[in-house]
Coordinates of C-alpha atoms in Angstrom, one line a residue:
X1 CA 24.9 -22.2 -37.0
X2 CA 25.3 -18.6 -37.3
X3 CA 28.4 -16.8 -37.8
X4 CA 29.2 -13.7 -35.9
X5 CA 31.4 -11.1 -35.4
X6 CA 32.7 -13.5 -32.7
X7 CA 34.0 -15.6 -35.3
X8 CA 36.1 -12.7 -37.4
X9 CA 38.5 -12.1 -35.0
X10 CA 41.4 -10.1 -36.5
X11 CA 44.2 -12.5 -37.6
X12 CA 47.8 -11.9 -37.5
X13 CA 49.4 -8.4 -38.5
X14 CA 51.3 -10.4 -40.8
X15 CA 48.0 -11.8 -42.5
X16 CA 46.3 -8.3 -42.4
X17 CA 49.1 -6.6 -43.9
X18 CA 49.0 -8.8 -46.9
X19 CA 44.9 -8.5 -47.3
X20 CA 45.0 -5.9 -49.9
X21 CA 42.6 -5.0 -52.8
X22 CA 42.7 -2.2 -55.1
X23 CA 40.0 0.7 -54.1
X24 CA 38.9 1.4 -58.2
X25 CA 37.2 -2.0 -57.6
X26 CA 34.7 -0.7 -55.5
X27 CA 33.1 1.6 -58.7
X28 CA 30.3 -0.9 -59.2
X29 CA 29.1 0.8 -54.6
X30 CA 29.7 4.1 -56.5
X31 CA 27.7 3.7 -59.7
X32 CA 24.7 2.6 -57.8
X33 CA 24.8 5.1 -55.3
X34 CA 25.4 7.7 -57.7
X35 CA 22.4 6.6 -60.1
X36 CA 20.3 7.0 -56.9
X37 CA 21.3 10.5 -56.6
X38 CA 22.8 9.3 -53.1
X39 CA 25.6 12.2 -51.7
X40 CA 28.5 9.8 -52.6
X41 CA 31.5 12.3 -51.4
X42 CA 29.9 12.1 -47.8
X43 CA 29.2 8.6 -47.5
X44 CA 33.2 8.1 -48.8
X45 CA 34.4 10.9 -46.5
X46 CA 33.0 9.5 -43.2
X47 CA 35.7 6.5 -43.9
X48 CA 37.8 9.2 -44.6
X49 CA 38.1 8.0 -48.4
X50 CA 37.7 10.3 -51.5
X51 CA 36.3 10.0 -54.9
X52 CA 40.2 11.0 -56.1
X53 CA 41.5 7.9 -54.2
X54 CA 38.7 6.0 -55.7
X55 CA 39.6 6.1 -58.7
X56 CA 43.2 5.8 -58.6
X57 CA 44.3 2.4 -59.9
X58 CA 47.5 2.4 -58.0
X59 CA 45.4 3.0 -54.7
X60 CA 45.5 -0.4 -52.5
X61 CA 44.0 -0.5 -49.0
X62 CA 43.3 -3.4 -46.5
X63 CA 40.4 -5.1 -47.4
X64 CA 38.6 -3.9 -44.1
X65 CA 38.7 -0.5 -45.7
X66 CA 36.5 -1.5 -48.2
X67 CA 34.0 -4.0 -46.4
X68 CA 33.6 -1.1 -43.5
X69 CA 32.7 0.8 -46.1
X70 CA 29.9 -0.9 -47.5
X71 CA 28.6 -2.3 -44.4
X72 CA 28.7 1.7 -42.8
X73 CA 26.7 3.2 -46.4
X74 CA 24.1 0.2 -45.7
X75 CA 23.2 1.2 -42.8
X76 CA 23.5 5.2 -43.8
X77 CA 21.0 4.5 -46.8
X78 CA 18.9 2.0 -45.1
X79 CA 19.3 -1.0 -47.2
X80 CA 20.8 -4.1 -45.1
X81 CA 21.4 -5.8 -48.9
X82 CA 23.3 -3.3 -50.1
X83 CA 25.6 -5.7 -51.3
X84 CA 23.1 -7.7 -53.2
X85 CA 21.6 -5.4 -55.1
X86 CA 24.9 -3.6 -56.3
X87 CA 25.6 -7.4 -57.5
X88 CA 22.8 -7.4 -59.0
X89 CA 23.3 -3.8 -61.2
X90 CA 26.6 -4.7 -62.1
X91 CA 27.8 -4.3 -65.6
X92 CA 29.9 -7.5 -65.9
X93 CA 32.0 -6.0 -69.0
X94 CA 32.8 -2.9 -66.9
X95 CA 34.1 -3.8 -64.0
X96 CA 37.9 -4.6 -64.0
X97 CA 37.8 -7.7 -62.4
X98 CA 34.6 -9.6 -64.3
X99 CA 35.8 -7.5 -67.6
X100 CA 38.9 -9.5 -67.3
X101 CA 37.5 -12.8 -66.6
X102 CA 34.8 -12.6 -69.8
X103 CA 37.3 -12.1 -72.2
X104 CA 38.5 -15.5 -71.7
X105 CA 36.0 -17.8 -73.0
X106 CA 32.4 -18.4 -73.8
X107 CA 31.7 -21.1 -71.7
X108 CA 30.6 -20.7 -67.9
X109 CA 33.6 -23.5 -67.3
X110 CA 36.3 -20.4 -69.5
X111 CA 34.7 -17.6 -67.5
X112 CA 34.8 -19.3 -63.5
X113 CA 38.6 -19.8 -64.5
X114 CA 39.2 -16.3 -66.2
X115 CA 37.0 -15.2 -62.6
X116 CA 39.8 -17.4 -60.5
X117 CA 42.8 -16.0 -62.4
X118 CA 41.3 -12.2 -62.5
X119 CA 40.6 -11.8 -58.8
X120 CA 44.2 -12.7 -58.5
X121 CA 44.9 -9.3 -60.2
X122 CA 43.2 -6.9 -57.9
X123 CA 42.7 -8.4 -54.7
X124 CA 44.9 -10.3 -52.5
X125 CA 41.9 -10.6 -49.5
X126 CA 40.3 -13.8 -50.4
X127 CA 41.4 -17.3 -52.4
X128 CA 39.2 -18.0 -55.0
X129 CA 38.6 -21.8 -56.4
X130 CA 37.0 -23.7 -59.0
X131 CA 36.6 -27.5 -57.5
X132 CA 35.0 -29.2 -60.7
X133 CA 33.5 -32.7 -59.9
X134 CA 31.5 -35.7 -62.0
X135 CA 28.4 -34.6 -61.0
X136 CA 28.7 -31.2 -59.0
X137 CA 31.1 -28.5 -59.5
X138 CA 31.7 -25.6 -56.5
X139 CA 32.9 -22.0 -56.7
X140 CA 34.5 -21.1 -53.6
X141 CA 35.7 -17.9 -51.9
X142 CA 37.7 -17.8 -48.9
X143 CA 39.3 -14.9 -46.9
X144 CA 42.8 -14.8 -46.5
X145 CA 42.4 -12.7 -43.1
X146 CA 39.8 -12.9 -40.5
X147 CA 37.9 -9.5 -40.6
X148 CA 37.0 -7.7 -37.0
X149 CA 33.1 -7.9 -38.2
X150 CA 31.3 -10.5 -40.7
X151 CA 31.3 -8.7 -44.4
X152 CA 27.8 -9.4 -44.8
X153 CA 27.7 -6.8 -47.8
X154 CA 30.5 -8.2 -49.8
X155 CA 29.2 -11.6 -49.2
X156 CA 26.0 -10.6 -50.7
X157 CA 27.4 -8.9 -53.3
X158 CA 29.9 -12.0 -54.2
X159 CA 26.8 -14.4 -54.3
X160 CA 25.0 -11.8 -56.5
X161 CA 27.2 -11.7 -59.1
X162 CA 28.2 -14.6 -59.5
X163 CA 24.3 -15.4 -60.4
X164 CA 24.6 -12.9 -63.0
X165 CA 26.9 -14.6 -64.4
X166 CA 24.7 -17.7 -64.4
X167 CA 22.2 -15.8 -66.1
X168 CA 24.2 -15.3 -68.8
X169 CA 23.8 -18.8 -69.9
X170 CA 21.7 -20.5 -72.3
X171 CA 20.6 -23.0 -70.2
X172 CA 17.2 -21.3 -68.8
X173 CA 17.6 -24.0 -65.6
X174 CA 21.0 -22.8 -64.9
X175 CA 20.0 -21.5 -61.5
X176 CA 17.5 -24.4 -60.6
X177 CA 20.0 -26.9 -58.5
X178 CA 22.3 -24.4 -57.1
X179 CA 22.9 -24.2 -53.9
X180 CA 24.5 -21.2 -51.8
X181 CA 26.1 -22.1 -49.0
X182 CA 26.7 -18.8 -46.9
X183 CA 28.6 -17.6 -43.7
X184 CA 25.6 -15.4 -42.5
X185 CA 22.2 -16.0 -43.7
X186 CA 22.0 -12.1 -43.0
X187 CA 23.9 -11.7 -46.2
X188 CA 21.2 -12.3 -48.6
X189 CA 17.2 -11.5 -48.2
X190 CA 15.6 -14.1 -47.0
X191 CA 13.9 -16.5 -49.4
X192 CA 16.6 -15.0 -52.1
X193 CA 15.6 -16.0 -56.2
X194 CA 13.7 -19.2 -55.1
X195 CA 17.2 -20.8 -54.3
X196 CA 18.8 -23.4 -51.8
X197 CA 20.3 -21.1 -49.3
X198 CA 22.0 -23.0 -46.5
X199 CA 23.7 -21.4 -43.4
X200 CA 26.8 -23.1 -42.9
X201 CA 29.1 -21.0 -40.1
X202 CA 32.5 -20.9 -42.2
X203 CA 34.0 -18.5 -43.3
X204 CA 34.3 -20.2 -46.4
X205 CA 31.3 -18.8 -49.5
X206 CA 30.6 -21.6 -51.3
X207 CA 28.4 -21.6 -54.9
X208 CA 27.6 -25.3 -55.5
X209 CA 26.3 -26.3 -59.1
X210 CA 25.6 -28.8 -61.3
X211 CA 29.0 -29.8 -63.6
X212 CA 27.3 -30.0 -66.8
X213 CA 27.0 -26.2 -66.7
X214 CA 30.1 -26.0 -66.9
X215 CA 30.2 -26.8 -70.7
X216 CA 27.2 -23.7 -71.0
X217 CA 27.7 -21.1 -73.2
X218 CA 27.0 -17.4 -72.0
X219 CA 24.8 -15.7 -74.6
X220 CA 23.5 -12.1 -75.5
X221 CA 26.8 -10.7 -74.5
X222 CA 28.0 -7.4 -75.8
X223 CA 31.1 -7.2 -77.6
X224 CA 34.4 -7.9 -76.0
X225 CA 35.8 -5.1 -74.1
X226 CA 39.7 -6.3 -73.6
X227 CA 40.6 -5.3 -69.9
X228 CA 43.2 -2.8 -69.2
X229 CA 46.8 -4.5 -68.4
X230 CA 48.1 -2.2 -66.5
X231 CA 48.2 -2.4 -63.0
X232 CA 47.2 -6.1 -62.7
X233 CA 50.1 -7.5 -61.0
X234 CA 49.6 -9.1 -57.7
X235 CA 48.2 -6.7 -55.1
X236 CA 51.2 -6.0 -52.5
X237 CA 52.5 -4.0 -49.6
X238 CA 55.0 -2.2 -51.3
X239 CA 53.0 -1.5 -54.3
X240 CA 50.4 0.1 -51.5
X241 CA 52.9 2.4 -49.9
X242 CA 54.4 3.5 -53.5
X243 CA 51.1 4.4 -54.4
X244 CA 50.4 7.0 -50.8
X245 CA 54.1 8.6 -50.8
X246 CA 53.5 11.1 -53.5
X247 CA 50.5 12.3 -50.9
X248 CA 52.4 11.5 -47.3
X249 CA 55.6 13.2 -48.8
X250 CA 53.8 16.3 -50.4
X251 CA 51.9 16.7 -47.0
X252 CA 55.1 16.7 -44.9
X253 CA 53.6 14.3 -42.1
X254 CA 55.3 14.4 -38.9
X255 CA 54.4 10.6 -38.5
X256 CA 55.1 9.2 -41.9
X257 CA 54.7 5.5 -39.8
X258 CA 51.2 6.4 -38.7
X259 CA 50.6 8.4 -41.8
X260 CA 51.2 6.0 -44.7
X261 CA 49.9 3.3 -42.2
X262 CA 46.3 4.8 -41.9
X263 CA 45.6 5.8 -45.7
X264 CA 46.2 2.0 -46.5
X265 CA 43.9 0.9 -44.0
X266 CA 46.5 -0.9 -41.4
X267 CA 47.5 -0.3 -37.9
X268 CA 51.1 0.8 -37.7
X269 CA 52.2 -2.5 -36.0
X270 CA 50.2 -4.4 -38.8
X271 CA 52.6 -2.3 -41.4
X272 CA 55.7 -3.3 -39.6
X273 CA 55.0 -6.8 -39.5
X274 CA 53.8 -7.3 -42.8
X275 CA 57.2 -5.6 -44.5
X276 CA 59.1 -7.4 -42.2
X277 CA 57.8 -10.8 -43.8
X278 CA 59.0 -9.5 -47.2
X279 CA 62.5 -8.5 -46.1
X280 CA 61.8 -4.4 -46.1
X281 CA 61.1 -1.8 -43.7
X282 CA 59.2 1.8 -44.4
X283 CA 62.0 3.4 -44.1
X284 CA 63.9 1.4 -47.7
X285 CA 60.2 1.9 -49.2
X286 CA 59.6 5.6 -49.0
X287 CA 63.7 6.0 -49.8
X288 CA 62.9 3.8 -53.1
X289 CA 59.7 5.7 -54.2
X290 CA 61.5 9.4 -53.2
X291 CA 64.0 8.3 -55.9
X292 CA 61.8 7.1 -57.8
X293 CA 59.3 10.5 -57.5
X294 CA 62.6 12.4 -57.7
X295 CA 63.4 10.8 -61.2
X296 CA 60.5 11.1 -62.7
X297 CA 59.8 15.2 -62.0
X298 CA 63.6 15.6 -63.2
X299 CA 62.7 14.1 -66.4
X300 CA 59.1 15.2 -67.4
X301 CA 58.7 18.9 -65.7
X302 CA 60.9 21.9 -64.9
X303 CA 59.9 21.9 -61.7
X304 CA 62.7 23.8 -59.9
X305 CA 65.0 21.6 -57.9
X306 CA 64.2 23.4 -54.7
X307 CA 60.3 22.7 -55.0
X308 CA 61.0 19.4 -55.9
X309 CA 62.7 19.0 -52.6
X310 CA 60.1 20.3 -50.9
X311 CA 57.7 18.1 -52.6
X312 CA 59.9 14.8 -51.3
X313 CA 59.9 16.2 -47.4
X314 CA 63.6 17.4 -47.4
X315 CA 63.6 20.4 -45.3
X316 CA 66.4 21.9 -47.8
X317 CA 67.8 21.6 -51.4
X318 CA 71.0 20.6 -50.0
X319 CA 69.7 17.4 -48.3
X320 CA 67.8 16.2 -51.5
X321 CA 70.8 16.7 -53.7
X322 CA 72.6 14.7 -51.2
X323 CA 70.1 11.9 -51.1
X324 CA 69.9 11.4 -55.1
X325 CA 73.8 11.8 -55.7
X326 CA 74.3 9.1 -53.4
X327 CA 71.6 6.4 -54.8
X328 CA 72.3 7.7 -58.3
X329 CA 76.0 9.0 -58.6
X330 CA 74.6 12.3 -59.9
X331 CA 73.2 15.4 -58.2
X332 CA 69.6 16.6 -59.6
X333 CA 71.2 19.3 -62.3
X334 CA 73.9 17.1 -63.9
X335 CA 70.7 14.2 -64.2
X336 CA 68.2 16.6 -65.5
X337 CA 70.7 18.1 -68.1
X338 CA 72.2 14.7 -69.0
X339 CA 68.5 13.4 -69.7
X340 CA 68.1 16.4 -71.7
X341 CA 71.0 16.1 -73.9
X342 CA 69.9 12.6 -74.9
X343 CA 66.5 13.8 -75.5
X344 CA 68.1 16.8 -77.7
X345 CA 70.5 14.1 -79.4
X346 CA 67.2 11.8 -80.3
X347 CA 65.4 14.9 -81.7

């Protein structure tokens, strides 16, 4: 049974808003594109995405963002296993998410649990499970939203790595029973590494492998290179917004709703329903990260108050002192000068 676009019907608004995944994960696409001498700033501008944004930690967007994007430079470039094959150049101790993983164990059974754990960090888009059994142990990937088209490209590239990581082991048969059960057969080429590829129709990717590799030991591995820890909370709606306001406020948008809504990668409705589910509204979000903005250039530049305010979207001074002194107690001056007089004191 194939699956087809038919079957990735959006889900709920609720469910969409909460599909998030950080955009820095996508540097494996960029690498390879980039070693091909391929003109990465268009292919990322016809999403309207930018190498800047890209490489922004903070940056979340809806998980759509990022499949639309591989599956549009696919067909750009010509390759319809795009995904594959930048799965198949990855660097497993550079990218975040399989860094993180690695440096929890030798074993194929320490690394698929540092993988489970780690995708936790950066993604919220898709469950990922370790079922271990007597005989046959699966590693399975399921979306928490129902995408508009079938991600044939991330499949591909999820299937991809997660052989590379098999072929980190010393057990030269570690490949030989497993079986990849796969949405799309149009994922992977056809005939892919000799294996057991089987078609199922669910949304549900599925690695199936014998459980006596789980006790395997990767080998040939370069040194450890510990993962980053910052930034590796669970991937949220608020955390998404926080990271666009600098940009929406600086801009001045006349439809901040449509605005911050867009450069996450939601429909506006989709962005009122999903902070309505955690008790929110945009409204207590962009206050939060004005303040929070506002703090920040008070203590570390000498920005003048006015161009601070302009920065934030108040149309005067006067408004923006009005705004801080009545989250904080103090205007901007007295806050600025009392920071000051502590830092003096400390020095």
């Amino acid at each position: 049974m194939t699956l087809t676009d038919a079957d990735f019907l959006p889900g709920s608004p609720e469910a969409r808003a909460s599909a998030l995944v950080q955009l820095a994960t996508i540097s494996p696409l960029l690498g390879y594109l980039k070693a091909r001498s391929y003109d990465v700033d268009q292919l990322m501008e016809a999403q309207g995405l930018t190498l800047k944004a890209a490489k922004d930690p903070s940056r979340l967007v809806q998980a759509e963002v990022v499949y639309r994007l591989l599956e549009s430079t696919a067909r750009a470039i010509g390759d319809p296993w795009l995904g594959v094959h930048v799965g198949e150049q990855l660097d497993l101790q550079a990218w975040p998410i399989t860094q993180d993983a690695l440096k929890g164990g030798e074993t194929l059974g320490q690394i698929l649990t540092g993988l489970v754990l780690s995708t936790g960090k950066f993604t919220a888009s898709a469950r990922h499970r370790l079922e271990i059994g007597p005989a046959q142990s699966s590693y399975c990937v399921e979306r928490t939203f129902r995408p508009r088209q079938v991600p044939l490209q991330n499949i591909g590239f999820t299937f991809a790595t997660f052989l590379r990581i098999l072929d980190l082991l010393d057990d030269t048969r570690a490949t030989g029973d497993v079986v990849l059960e796969t949405p799309s057969a149009l994922a992977l080429p056809l005939g892919y590494r000799g294996l057991d590829i089987r078609e199922t129709g669910s949304p549900v990717q599925v690695i199936r492998f014998p459980s006596q590799l789980l006790r395997s030991r990767a080998v040939n591995r370069l040194a450890r290179i510990p993962a980053t820890e910052a930034l590796l909370e669970r991937p949220s709606l608020t955390r998404a917004i926080a990271a666009v306001a600098p940009e929406m406020l600086n801009r001045h948008e006349d439809n901040l709703r449509q605005a911050v809504a867009e450069a996450i990668g939601l429909a506006p409705a989709e962005l009122e329903a999903g902070l309505s589910v955690l008790g929110t509204s945009l409204a207590s979000e962009l206050r939060r990260a004005r303040l929070a903005l506002a703090c920040d250039a008070l203590k570390t530049t000498d920005t003048p108050i006015t161009d601070i305010a302009a920065q934030l979207g108040f149309s005067a001074a006067g408004n923006f002192s009005r705004f801080f002194k009545s989250t904080t107690g103090e205007t901007p001056r007295a806050y600025r000068q009392r920071l000051r007089r502590v830092q003096t004191g400390k020095r």
